Coordinates of C-alpha atoms in Angstrom, one line a residue:
M20 CA 22.0 1.3 -1.9
P21 CA 18.7 3.0 -2.1
E22 CA 17.5 5.9 0.2
L23 CA 14.7 4.6 2.5
N24 CA 10.9 4.5 1.1
T25 CA 10.6 8.7 3.2
A26 CA 13.5 9.6 0.2
V27 CA 12.7 12.3 -2.3
R28 CA 14.0 13.5 -5.5
R29 CA 15.2 16.8 -5.9
S30 CA 13.2 18.7 -7.2
P31 CA 14.9 20.4 -10.5
E32 CA 14.9 24.0 -9.3
P33 CA 16.2 23.3 -5.5
L34 CA 16.3 26.3 -2.9
D35 CA 18.8 26.9 -0.5
D36 CA 19.9 23.8 0.6
E37 CA 22.3 25.3 2.9
K38 CA 19.6 28.2 4.3
V39 CA 17.6 25.9 4.3
D40 CA 20.0 23.3 6.8
A41 CA 21.3 26.2 8.8
V42 CA 17.5 26.7 9.6
R43 CA 16.7 23.6 11.3
R44 CA 20.1 23.4 13.3
S45 CA 18.9 26.3 14.4
S46 CA 15.6 25.1 15.2
S47 CA 16.2 21.8 16.0
S48 CA 18.7 23.6 18.8
S49 CA 15.0 25.8 20.2
R50 CA 12.9 22.8 20.2
D51 CA 15.9 20.9 22.6
S52 CA 15.4 23.7 24.8
N53 CA 11.8 23.2 25.3
S54 CA 11.4 19.7 24.9
S55 CA 11.1 19.4 28.7
R56 CA 9.0 22.2 29.9
C57 CA 6.4 20.4 27.0
N58 CA 6.5 17.0 27.8
H59 CA 8.3 15.4 25.0
S60 CA 11.3 12.5 24.9
S61 CA 14.0 14.5 24.1
S62 CA 16.2 11.3 22.8
G63 CA 12.7 11.8 20.2
D64 CA 13.7 15.2 18.6
D65 CA 17.0 14.4 18.8
D66 CA 16.4 11.5 16.4
D67 CA 13.9 13.0 14.3
I68 CA 16.4 16.5 13.5
E69 CA 19.5 16.4 14.6
D70 CA 20.6 14.6 11.8
A71 CA 19.6 17.9 8.8
D72 CA 21.0 16.3 5.7
Q73 CA 18.3 13.0 6.4
Q74 CA 16.1 15.2 7.1
E75 CA 16.5 17.1 3.9
R76 CA 15.4 14.2 2.2
L77 CA 12.3 13.6 4.4
E78 CA 9.0 12.2 2.6
R79 CA 7.4 13.7 5.7
C80 CA 8.2 16.6 7.9
S81 CA 7.6 14.4 10.6
T82 CA 9.1 16.5 13.6
K83 CA 6.6 17.0 16.5
H84 CA 7.1 20.3 16.1
S85 CA 5.5 20.2 12.5
A86 CA 3.0 17.8 13.1
I87 CA 1.4 19.9 15.0
G88 CA 1.5 23.5 13.0
D89 CA -0.2 25.4 10.2
A90 CA 0.0 22.0 7.3
P91 CA -0.7 18.1 8.5
I92 CA 2.4 15.8 7.4
Q93 CA 2.6 16.0 3.6
P94 CA 5.7 15.5 1.7
I95 CA 7.2 18.3 -0.3
D96 CA 7.0 17.0 -4.2
S97 CA 4.6 15.1 -5.5
V98 CA 7.1 12.4 -7.3
I99 CA 9.1 9.8 -5.1
E100 CA 11.0 7.1 -5.7
I101 CA 9.9 4.3 -3.6
P102 CA 12.8 1.8 -3.0
D103 CA 12.8 -2.0 -4.9
V104 CA 13.5 -3.4 -1.5
F105 CA 10.5 -2.4 0.2
Y106 CA 8.3 -3.8 -2.6
D107 CA 9.9 -7.2 -1.1
K108 CA 8.9 -7.2 1.9
L109 CA 5.7 -10.0 1.2
P110 CA 6.6 -12.9 -1.1
S111 CA 4.1 -12.5 -4.5
H112 CA 1.9 -15.3 -4.2
R113 CA 0.7 -13.1 -0.5
K114 CA 0.4 -10.1 -3.1
T115 CA -1.5 -12.1 -5.1
I116 CA -3.6 -12.7 -2.7
I117 CA -4.1 -9.5 -1.5
L118 CA -5.0 -8.6 -5.0
I119 CA -7.1 -11.0 -5.5
L120 CA -9.0 -10.0 -1.7
I121 CA -9.4 -6.5 -2.5
S122 CA -10.5 -7.2 -6.2
F123 CA -13.0 -8.9 -4.8
S124 CA -13.8 -6.6 -2.1
A125 CA -14.2 -3.4 -5.0
F126 CA -17.1 -5.7 -6.5
L127 CA -19.1 -4.6 -3.9
S128 CA -20.1 -1.0 -3.6
P129 CA -20.0 -0.6 -8.4
V130 CA -22.3 -3.6 -8.3
S131 CA -24.7 -2.1 -5.5
S132 CA -24.6 0.9 -7.8
T133 CA -26.3 -1.2 -10.0
S134 CA -27.6 -4.1 -9.0
V135 CA -31.6 -2.8 -8.0
L136 CA -31.6 -1.7 -11.4
A137 CA -32.8 -3.6 -13.0
A138 CA -35.3 -4.0 -9.9
T139 CA -36.8 -0.4 -10.5
P140 CA -40.2 -1.5 -10.6
E141 CA -41.0 -3.9 -8.3
V142 CA -39.5 -1.3 -5.6
A143 CA -41.2 1.2 -6.5
S144 CA -44.8 -0.8 -6.7
E145 CA -44.1 -2.3 -3.1
Y146 CA -43.3 1.3 -1.7
S147 CA -46.0 3.2 -3.4
T148 CA -44.4 5.9 -4.9
T149 CA -42.3 6.0 -9.4
G150 CA -39.2 4.4 -10.9
S151 CA -38.0 8.0 -10.8
I152 CA -37.7 8.4 -6.8
V153 CA -36.5 5.3 -6.9
N154 CA -33.6 6.4 -9.4
L155 CA -33.2 9.4 -7.3
V156 CA -31.9 7.1 -4.3
N157 CA -28.9 5.4 -6.6
A158 CA -28.3 9.5 -8.0
L159 CA -28.2 10.1 -4.4
Y160 CA -25.6 7.1 -3.9
L161 CA -23.7 8.2 -6.3
L162 CA -23.7 11.5 -4.7
F163 CA -22.3 9.2 -1.5
M164 CA -20.0 7.5 -3.2
G165 CA -18.8 10.9 -3.7
L166 CA -17.8 12.7 -1.5
S167 CA -17.6 9.2 0.8
P168 CA -13.2 9.2 -0.1
I169 CA -12.7 13.1 1.4
F170 CA -12.9 11.4 5.2
W171 CA -11.6 7.9 4.1
G172 CA -8.2 8.5 2.0
P173 CA -6.8 10.3 5.3
L174 CA -8.6 8.2 7.8
S175 CA -6.3 5.5 6.2
Q176 CA -3.5 7.9 6.0
V177 CA -3.3 8.4 9.7
Y178 CA -4.9 4.8 11.1
G179 CA -2.7 2.8 7.9
R180 CA -5.4 0.3 5.2
R181 CA -6.4 -3.3 7.1
P182 CA -8.6 -1.5 10.4
I183 CA -10.5 1.9 8.2
S184 CA -10.9 -1.7 6.1
L185 CA -11.7 -3.9 8.8
I186 CA -14.5 -1.1 10.4
T187 CA -15.9 0.1 6.9
G188 CA -16.6 -4.0 6.2
G189 CA -18.8 -4.4 9.0
G190 CA -20.6 -0.7 8.5
F191 CA -21.3 -2.1 5.3
V192 CA -22.3 -5.6 6.5
L193 CA -25.0 -4.1 8.5
T194 CA -26.3 -1.3 6.2
S195 CA -26.7 -4.2 3.7
I196 CA -29.0 -6.2 6.3
G197 CA -31.0 -2.7 6.8
T198 CA -31.2 -2.0 3.5
A199 CA -33.1 -5.5 3.1
L200 CA -35.2 -5.3 6.1
S201 CA -36.0 -1.9 5.3
P202 CA -39.8 -2.3 5.3
N203 CA -40.6 2.0 3.8
L204 CA -39.2 4.4 1.6
G205 CA -37.2 6.0 3.9
A206 CA -35.5 3.4 5.8
F207 CA -34.8 2.5 2.0
F208 CA -33.0 5.8 1.4
F209 CA -31.3 5.8 4.6
F210 CA -29.0 2.6 4.0
R211 CA -28.6 2.5 0.9
L212 CA -26.9 5.5 1.5
F213 CA -25.1 5.0 3.8
T214 CA -24.1 2.0 2.1
A215 CA -22.7 3.9 -0.2
F216 CA -20.8 6.0 2.5
L217 CA -19.3 2.4 3.6
G218 CA -18.5 1.0 0.6
T219 CA -16.0 3.4 -1.0
S220 CA -13.4 2.3 2.3
F221 CA -12.6 -0.4 -0.4
L222 CA -12.0 1.1 -3.3
L223 CA -10.0 4.3 -2.0
N224 CA -7.8 1.2 0.2
G225 CA -7.6 -1.3 -2.3
A226 CA -5.6 1.6 -5.2
A227 CA -3.4 2.4 -2.3
V228 CA -2.7 -0.9 -1.0
I229 CA -1.4 -1.6 -4.8
S230 CA 0.8 1.5 -4.9
D231 CA 2.1 -0.3 -1.2
I232 CA 3.1 -3.2 -2.7
Y233 CA 3.0 -3.1 -6.5
R234 CA 7.0 -1.4 -8.3
P235 CA 5.9 1.1 -10.7
T236 CA 6.8 -0.5 -13.7
E237 CA 3.4 -3.4 -12.2
R238 CA 1.1 -0.7 -11.2
G239 CA -0.8 -0.7 -14.7
T240 CA -1.2 -4.8 -14.2
A241 CA -2.1 -5.1 -10.8
T242 CA -5.1 -2.2 -10.9
G243 CA -6.2 -3.5 -14.3
W244 CA -6.9 -6.9 -11.9
F245 CA -8.3 -4.2 -9.6
M246 CA -10.2 -2.5 -11.8
S247 CA -11.9 -5.0 -13.2
G248 CA -14.1 -5.4 -9.7
T249 CA -14.7 -2.1 -9.7
L250 CA -16.2 -2.1 -13.7
I251 CA -17.5 -5.8 -13.6
G252 CA -19.7 -4.6 -10.7
P253 CA -21.4 -1.9 -12.4
A254 CA -22.4 -4.2 -15.2
F255 CA -22.9 -7.3 -13.5
G256 CA -25.5 -6.0 -10.9
P257 CA -28.9 -5.3 -13.7
F258 CA -28.1 -9.1 -14.6
L259 CA -28.2 -10.0 -11.6
G260 CA -30.5 -7.8 -9.9
G261 CA -32.9 -9.2 -12.4
L262 CA -32.1 -12.9 -12.5
I263 CA -33.9 -12.3 -8.5
V264 CA -36.2 -10.5 -9.5
T265 CA -37.5 -12.3 -12.1
Y266 CA -38.3 -15.7 -10.8
T267 CA -38.3 -14.0 -5.9
S268 CA -38.1 -10.6 -4.2
W269 CA -35.8 -8.0 -4.7
R270 CA -34.3 -7.7 -1.6
V271 CA -33.1 -11.2 -1.6
I272 CA -30.8 -8.9 -4.2
F273 CA -29.5 -7.0 -0.3
W274 CA -29.1 -10.4 1.1
L275 CA -26.7 -11.6 -1.6
Q276 CA -24.6 -8.7 -0.1
T277 CA -25.0 -9.5 3.0
A278 CA -23.5 -12.1 1.9
L279 CA -20.9 -10.9 -0.1
A280 CA -19.9 -9.1 2.5
G281 CA -19.2 -10.9 5.7
I282 CA -17.1 -12.7 2.8
A283 CA -14.5 -10.0 2.6
T284 CA -14.4 -8.9 5.7
I285 CA -13.7 -12.2 6.6
G286 CA -10.9 -11.9 4.1
I287 CA -9.9 -9.1 5.1
Y288 CA -10.0 -9.8 8.9
F289 CA -7.2 -13.3 7.7
L290 CA -5.9 -12.4 5.3
M291 CA -4.3 -9.0 3.9
P292 CA -1.3 -6.8 7.0
E293 CA -1.2 -3.3 7.3
T294 CA 0.8 -2.5 4.2
I295 CA 1.3 1.6 4.7
F296 CA 5.0 2.3 5.1
H297 CA 3.9 4.8 7.8
K298 CA 0.8 6.1 9.8
K299 CA 0.8 8.7 10.2
I300 CA -0.3 8.6 14.2
D301 CA 2.8 6.8 15.0
D302 CA 3.8 10.6 14.5
L303 CA 2.1 11.9 17.5
E304 CA 3.8 9.2 19.9
G305 CA 4.6 11.4 22.9
Y306 CA 1.7 14.2 22.4
S307 CA 0.5 15.5 25.5
G308 CA -4.0 15.0 24.6
R309 CA -5.1 18.4 23.3
E310 CA -2.6 18.5 21.1
K311 CA -2.7 15.2 18.8
G312 CA -6.0 16.7 18.4
R313 CA -4.9 19.0 17.5
A314 CA -2.7 17.3 15.3
L315 CA -5.3 15.0 14.3
L316 CA -7.7 17.5 13.4
S317 CA -5.4 19.5 10.7
M318 CA -4.6 15.4 9.3
L319 CA -8.1 14.0 9.2
N320 CA -8.7 18.3 7.3
P321 CA -10.8 17.2 4.0
W322 CA -9.3 20.4 2.9
G323 CA -6.2 17.5 2.5
V324 CA -7.7 15.9 -0.2
L325 CA -9.2 19.3 -2.5
K326 CA -6.3 20.7 -2.3
L327 CA -4.8 18.3 -3.9
F328 CA -6.6 19.4 -7.3
E329 CA -4.0 22.5 -7.4
Y330 CA -2.3 20.0 -8.9
P331 CA -3.3 21.3 -12.6
N332 CA -2.7 17.3 -14.0
F333 CA -3.8 16.2 -11.4
L334 CA -6.9 17.7 -11.2
L335 CA -7.6 17.2 -16.3
T336 CA -7.1 13.4 -14.9
G337 CA -10.0 13.3 -12.6
F338 CA -12.1 14.9 -15.5
A339 CA -10.9 12.3 -17.7
S340 CA -11.2 9.7 -15.5
A341 CA -14.9 11.7 -14.4
S342 CA -15.7 11.6 -18.3
L343 CA -15.9 7.7 -18.4
V344 CA -17.2 7.2 -14.9
W345 CA -20.0 9.3 -16.8
N346 CA -20.0 7.0 -20.0
M347 CA -20.5 3.9 -17.5
Y348 CA -23.3 5.2 -15.6
S349 CA -25.0 7.4 -18.5
I350 CA -25.1 3.8 -20.5
L351 CA -25.9 1.3 -18.2
T352 CA -28.3 2.8 -16.3
P353 CA -31.1 4.2 -19.1
I354 CA -30.4 0.6 -20.8
R355 CA -34.3 -1.5 -19.5
Y356 CA -36.2 1.8 -20.4
V357 CA -34.3 1.9 -23.7
L358 CA -33.1 -1.1 -25.4
N359 CA -36.3 -3.1 -23.4
P360 CA -39.1 -1.2 -25.4
R361 CA -36.7 -0.8 -28.5
Y362 CA -36.2 -5.1 -28.9
H363 CA -39.8 -5.2 -27.7
L364 CA -38.3 -7.5 -24.9
T365 CA -40.7 -8.1 -21.7
S366 CA -38.3 -9.3 -18.1
P367 CA -36.6 -8.4 -16.4
L368 CA -33.9 -10.7 -17.1
Q369 CA -34.0 -9.5 -20.8
G370 CA -33.5 -7.0 -20.3
G371 CA -30.9 -7.2 -18.0
L372 CA -28.7 -10.0 -20.2
F373 CA -27.2 -6.3 -22.2
Y374 CA -25.4 -5.8 -19.2
L375 CA -23.4 -8.7 -20.2
A376 CA -22.7 -7.0 -23.5
P377 CA -19.9 -4.0 -21.5
G378 CA -19.1 -6.3 -18.7
F379 CA -17.5 -9.0 -20.6
G380 CA -16.2 -6.4 -21.6
Y381 CA -14.3 -5.3 -18.7
L382 CA -13.6 -9.0 -18.3
T383 CA -11.2 -8.9 -21.7
G384 CA -9.9 -5.6 -20.6
T385 CA -8.4 -7.1 -17.9
F386 CA -7.0 -9.7 -18.8
V387 CA -4.9 -6.9 -21.3
G388 CA -5.4 -3.1 -20.5
G389 CA -3.1 -2.8 -17.3
R390 CA -0.7 -4.9 -18.6
Y391 CA -0.4 -2.5 -22.5
A392 CA -1.0 0.5 -19.2
D393 CA 3.1 -1.1 -18.8
Y394 CA 4.5 -1.6 -21.5
I395 CA 4.8 0.9 -22.3
V396 CA 5.8 2.8 -18.8
K397 CA 8.9 -0.1 -20.1
L398 CA 9.1 0.8 -23.7
Y399 CA 9.9 5.1 -22.4
I400 CA 11.9 4.8 -19.8
R401 CA 14.7 2.4 -22.5
K402 CA 13.4 5.1 -25.0
R403 CA 14.8 8.3 -22.3
G404 CA 16.1 5.2 -19.8
V405 CA 14.1 7.2 -16.7
R406 CA 11.0 7.4 -15.6
I407 CA 8.5 9.8 -16.6
P408 CA 4.6 9.4 -14.8
E409 CA 3.0 11.3 -18.0
D410 CA 4.5 8.9 -20.3
R411 CA 2.4 5.8 -18.9
L412 CA -1.1 8.3 -20.0
Y413 CA 0.1 7.2 -23.6
S414 CA -2.1 4.8 -23.3
A415 CA -5.6 6.1 -22.8
L416 CA -4.6 8.3 -25.6
P417 CA -6.7 5.8 -28.5
F418 CA -8.8 4.3 -26.8
L419 CA -9.6 7.2 -24.2
G420 CA -9.8 9.1 -27.9
I421 CA -11.5 7.4 -30.2
V422 CA -12.6 4.0 -29.6
I423 CA -15.0 4.6 -26.5
P424 CA -15.7 8.2 -28.6
G425 CA -16.5 6.5 -31.6
S426 CA -18.9 2.9 -30.0
V427 CA -21.1 5.0 -27.7
I428 CA -22.0 8.2 -30.3
I429 CA -22.5 4.1 -32.8
Y430 CA -24.8 3.1 -30.2
G431 CA -26.7 5.9 -29.5
W432 CA -27.9 7.0 -33.2
C433 CA -28.3 3.1 -34.0
V434 CA -30.9 2.8 -31.4
E435 CA -32.8 6.1 -32.2
K436 CA -32.5 4.8 -36.0
D437 CA -33.3 1.4 -35.8
A438 CA -31.1 0.4 -36.9
G439 CA -27.9 -2.5 -36.5
G440 CA -30.2 -4.3 -34.5
I441 CA -29.4 -6.5 -31.6
P442 CA -25.8 -7.5 -32.3
L443 CA -24.2 -4.7 -34.0
T444 CA -26.0 -3.4 -29.8
V445 CA -24.4 -5.6 -28.3
I446 CA -21.0 -5.2 -30.4
V447 CA -20.6 -1.7 -30.0
L448 CA -21.3 -2.3 -25.2
F449 CA -18.0 -4.6 -25.4
L450 CA -16.4 -2.2 -27.4
Q451 CA -17.4 0.6 -25.5
G452 CA -16.7 -1.9 -22.2
L453 CA -12.7 -3.3 -23.4
A454 CA -12.0 0.1 -23.5
Q455 CA -11.9 1.4 -20.2
L456 CA -10.1 -1.4 -19.3
F457 CA -7.3 0.5 -21.8
C458 CA -7.8 3.7 -19.7
F459 CA -8.9 3.5 -16.3
P460 CA -5.4 1.4 -14.2
S461 CA -3.4 4.5 -16.7
L462 CA -5.1 7.3 -14.9
N463 CA -5.6 5.7 -12.2
T464 CA -2.0 4.1 -11.6
Y465 CA -0.8 7.6 -13.6
C466 CA -2.1 9.7 -9.7
L467 CA -0.4 6.7 -7.6
D468 CA 2.7 7.1 -9.3
V469 CA 3.0 11.2 -9.2
M470 CA 2.3 11.3 -5.2
S471 CA 2.9 7.9 -4.2
G472 CA 3.4 9.5 0.1
R473 CA -0.6 10.4 -0.8
G474 CA -1.5 6.9 -2.2
A475 CA -5.3 6.4 -0.7
E476 CA -5.9 10.9 -0.6
V477 CA -4.8 10.9 -4.0
I478 CA -7.2 8.3 -5.4
A479 CA -9.6 9.7 -3.0
G480 CA -10.0 13.3 -4.8
N481 CA -10.5 11.3 -7.7
Y482 CA -13.0 8.7 -6.5
A483 CA -14.6 11.4 -5.6
M484 CA -14.6 14.1 -9.1
R485 CA -15.4 10.9 -11.8
Y486 CA -18.6 9.3 -8.5
L487 CA -20.1 12.2 -8.3
F488 CA -19.6 13.5 -12.6
G489 CA -21.7 9.6 -12.3
C490 CA -24.0 10.0 -10.3
L491 CA -24.8 13.3 -12.0
A492 CA -25.7 10.7 -15.0
T493 CA -27.3 8.9 -13.1
A494 CA -29.9 12.4 -12.3
I495 CA -30.7 13.7 -15.3
V496 CA -29.7 10.6 -18.2
L497 CA -33.2 8.9 -18.2
P498 CA -35.4 12.8 -18.3
A499 CA -32.9 14.0 -20.9
I500 CA -33.4 11.0 -22.6
E501 CA -37.2 11.5 -22.4
T502 CA -36.4 15.7 -23.9
I503 CA -34.0 15.7 -26.9
G504 CA -33.6 10.8 -27.4
V505 CA -30.6 9.3 -26.9
G506 CA -29.0 9.9 -31.0
W507 CA -28.4 13.3 -29.1
F508 CA -27.5 11.9 -25.8
S509 CA -25.3 10.1 -26.8
T510 CA -23.4 12.9 -28.6
I511 CA -23.9 15.1 -24.7
S512 CA -21.0 12.2 -24.0
T513 CA -19.3 11.9 -27.2
F514 CA -18.1 15.3 -26.7
F515 CA -17.5 14.8 -23.3
L516 CA -14.9 12.1 -23.7
L517 CA -13.0 13.5 -26.3
G518 CA -12.5 17.1 -23.6
G519 CA -11.2 13.7 -21.3
T520 CA -8.9 13.5 -24.0
L521 CA -8.0 16.8 -23.9
C522 CA -7.4 16.3 -20.6
T523 CA -4.9 14.1 -20.7
Y524 CA -3.3 14.9 -23.4
L525 CA -1.8 17.6 -21.8
S526 CA -1.0 16.9 -19.1
I527 CA 1.2 14.6 -20.8
R528 CA 2.2 18.0 -21.8
Y529 CA 3.2 20.6 -19.4
G530 CA 3.0 17.3 -16.0
K531 CA 6.1 17.6 -15.0
Q532 CA 6.1 21.7 -15.2
W533 CA 3.0 21.5 -13.9
R534 CA 4.6 19.5 -10.6
D535 CA 7.9 21.0 -10.4
T536 CA 5.9 24.7 -10.2
I537 CA 3.8 23.8 -7.8
D538 CA 7.1 21.5 -5.9
A539 CA 8.4 24.5 -6.1
K540 CA 6.3 27.5 -4.8
H541 CA 5.2 24.2 -1.4
K542 CA 9.1 24.1 -0.2
A543 CA 8.8 27.8 -1.1
K544 CA 6.9 28.2 1.2
K545 CA 8.5 25.6 3.6
L546 CA 11.7 27.7 3.9
Q547 CA 9.6 30.8 4.8
D548 CA 7.3 28.5 7.6
L549 CA 11.2 27.4 9.2
E550 CA 12.5 31.3 9.0
K551 CA 9.4 31.7 10.9
R552 CA 9.4 29.0 13.4
T553 CA 12.2 30.3 14.2
Q554 CA 12.4 33.2 14.5
I555 CA 9.6 32.1 17.2
D556 CA 11.8 29.8 19.7
S557 CA 14.9 32.3 19.1
P558 CA 16.6 33.2 22.6
Q559 CA 17.2 37.3 21.1
G560 CA 13.3 38.3 22.7
P561 CA 9.8 39.0 21.7
T562 CA 9.0 39.5 18.7
P563 CA 6.2 42.8 19.5
T564 CA 3.1 41.2 18.3
E565 CA 3.7 38.6 21.2
K566 CA 0.6 37.5 23.4
P567 CA 2.7 38.0 27.2
A568 CA 2.4 34.8 27.4
K569 CA 4.9 33.8 24.7
Q570 CA 7.3 36.8 26.4
N571 CA 7.3 34.8 29.7
E572 CA 8.2 31.7 27.0
T573 CA 11.1 33.1 26.0
A574 CA 12.6 34.4 28.1
N575 CA 12.2 30.7 29.9
I576 CA 13.8 29.9 27.2
S577 CA 17.3 32.1 27.2
E578 CA 17.5 31.3 30.7
V579 CA 18.5 28.3 30.0

């Protein structure tokens, strides 16, 4: 019989379980004596802590005592095995509808990041500024996409996927309207940046929903479809922008964005149920307002997302993802400035057609990239007899280390030396786009596999890292190409991609060892915290360092 969703696989280096049980039982009795004084439900406490063996396996330390302690409710082990019965709650057709909906929603913020690229001269002309200033807005857009995940990730874990998606969806509609109506450059800046801040929520919640409803051996395929939205958006955005600007005003770009965001928000309201297994806010039932506030501050602290980078494998795979996003935006951002003069193109629409090459690469990769990642997982399960999350990363290595760097270096130097013409440029842009869909599903799904209990926060950390690098690429690519040329800049991007490949290999080689080490450290710290609480709650009297109020509190407990 499968364990409940909160079951955690034992660490390969277990601590003294009897000692943990004893400490918990002691802490349990102390909390029982305090229950009436603290206005907590004693029956709720009994349910939380009486069964010591069940408590040891809990993914969340979900007693009311620990919820307002020194750390938010967190899993002790990074890898959490969730039983199949949980993934069977929704029928397959309902999952397909949800996947289509979150993929469409994930299209919105990335497409907005590049749709204005083809209209840069027109926007600059209307606001009497330069193209460099408008490109600065685009770079800051990606910066806000990088910063917002550490805010939305914890919120999604506390309040659930659905309410956060609805709130940010409605906000995205309003800021899109504001951008379309912007009377001056300042308003344009303001509404663009808030659009980015709100839109990233679609990316985080979409990836978290996939981890909620799909088994690990199915996530690669689902993530491939989901990533198609996030990658096709930046590629097709400039084409749509160029098409619109050629025949009408650039403001129509944002009216179209408003309509699409409205459709997505309405779809979420009617078609997407809450998928998270457990909202952290539910752990705070029975708390007073002050205690609940303290617990929420701990749960929503962005440091909880940043602290995940203590796992070296999480940091390294984040760098690998960042190298792909760097490459994507360093290619897409300057296309009109680099290829239009090279091939003597004159209209925004002609330049926008080049964006279709990587776009169709992303679209083609949707059908095969995620499936290939799942195939590799199943292959290694048959080989080893057990699923190891790092095995999934093998599917990304040849594409991240050979296909994409080779395509980028060929693209850069062929454009630099005017060799191969338009056909070769289109081919290598298509190939590197296709190869990215063999990498992103593997890297994204790996993060979900190793930290299933914190899906939104894990994806938040990964997206924060990748879009900060995307911001950097957008900001420096045009000045760098003007200074050193597209060939040498592509060479730098190639070395960056090779560094991401090395990081991925190191995660495969040492990822499990790193996870086990960090998990063991967390268990040791949890044991120390339990011992400290036992000493504080013990009726034997206060320690010399305790305040008089604490002394009286302990005395009252002893009398009871």
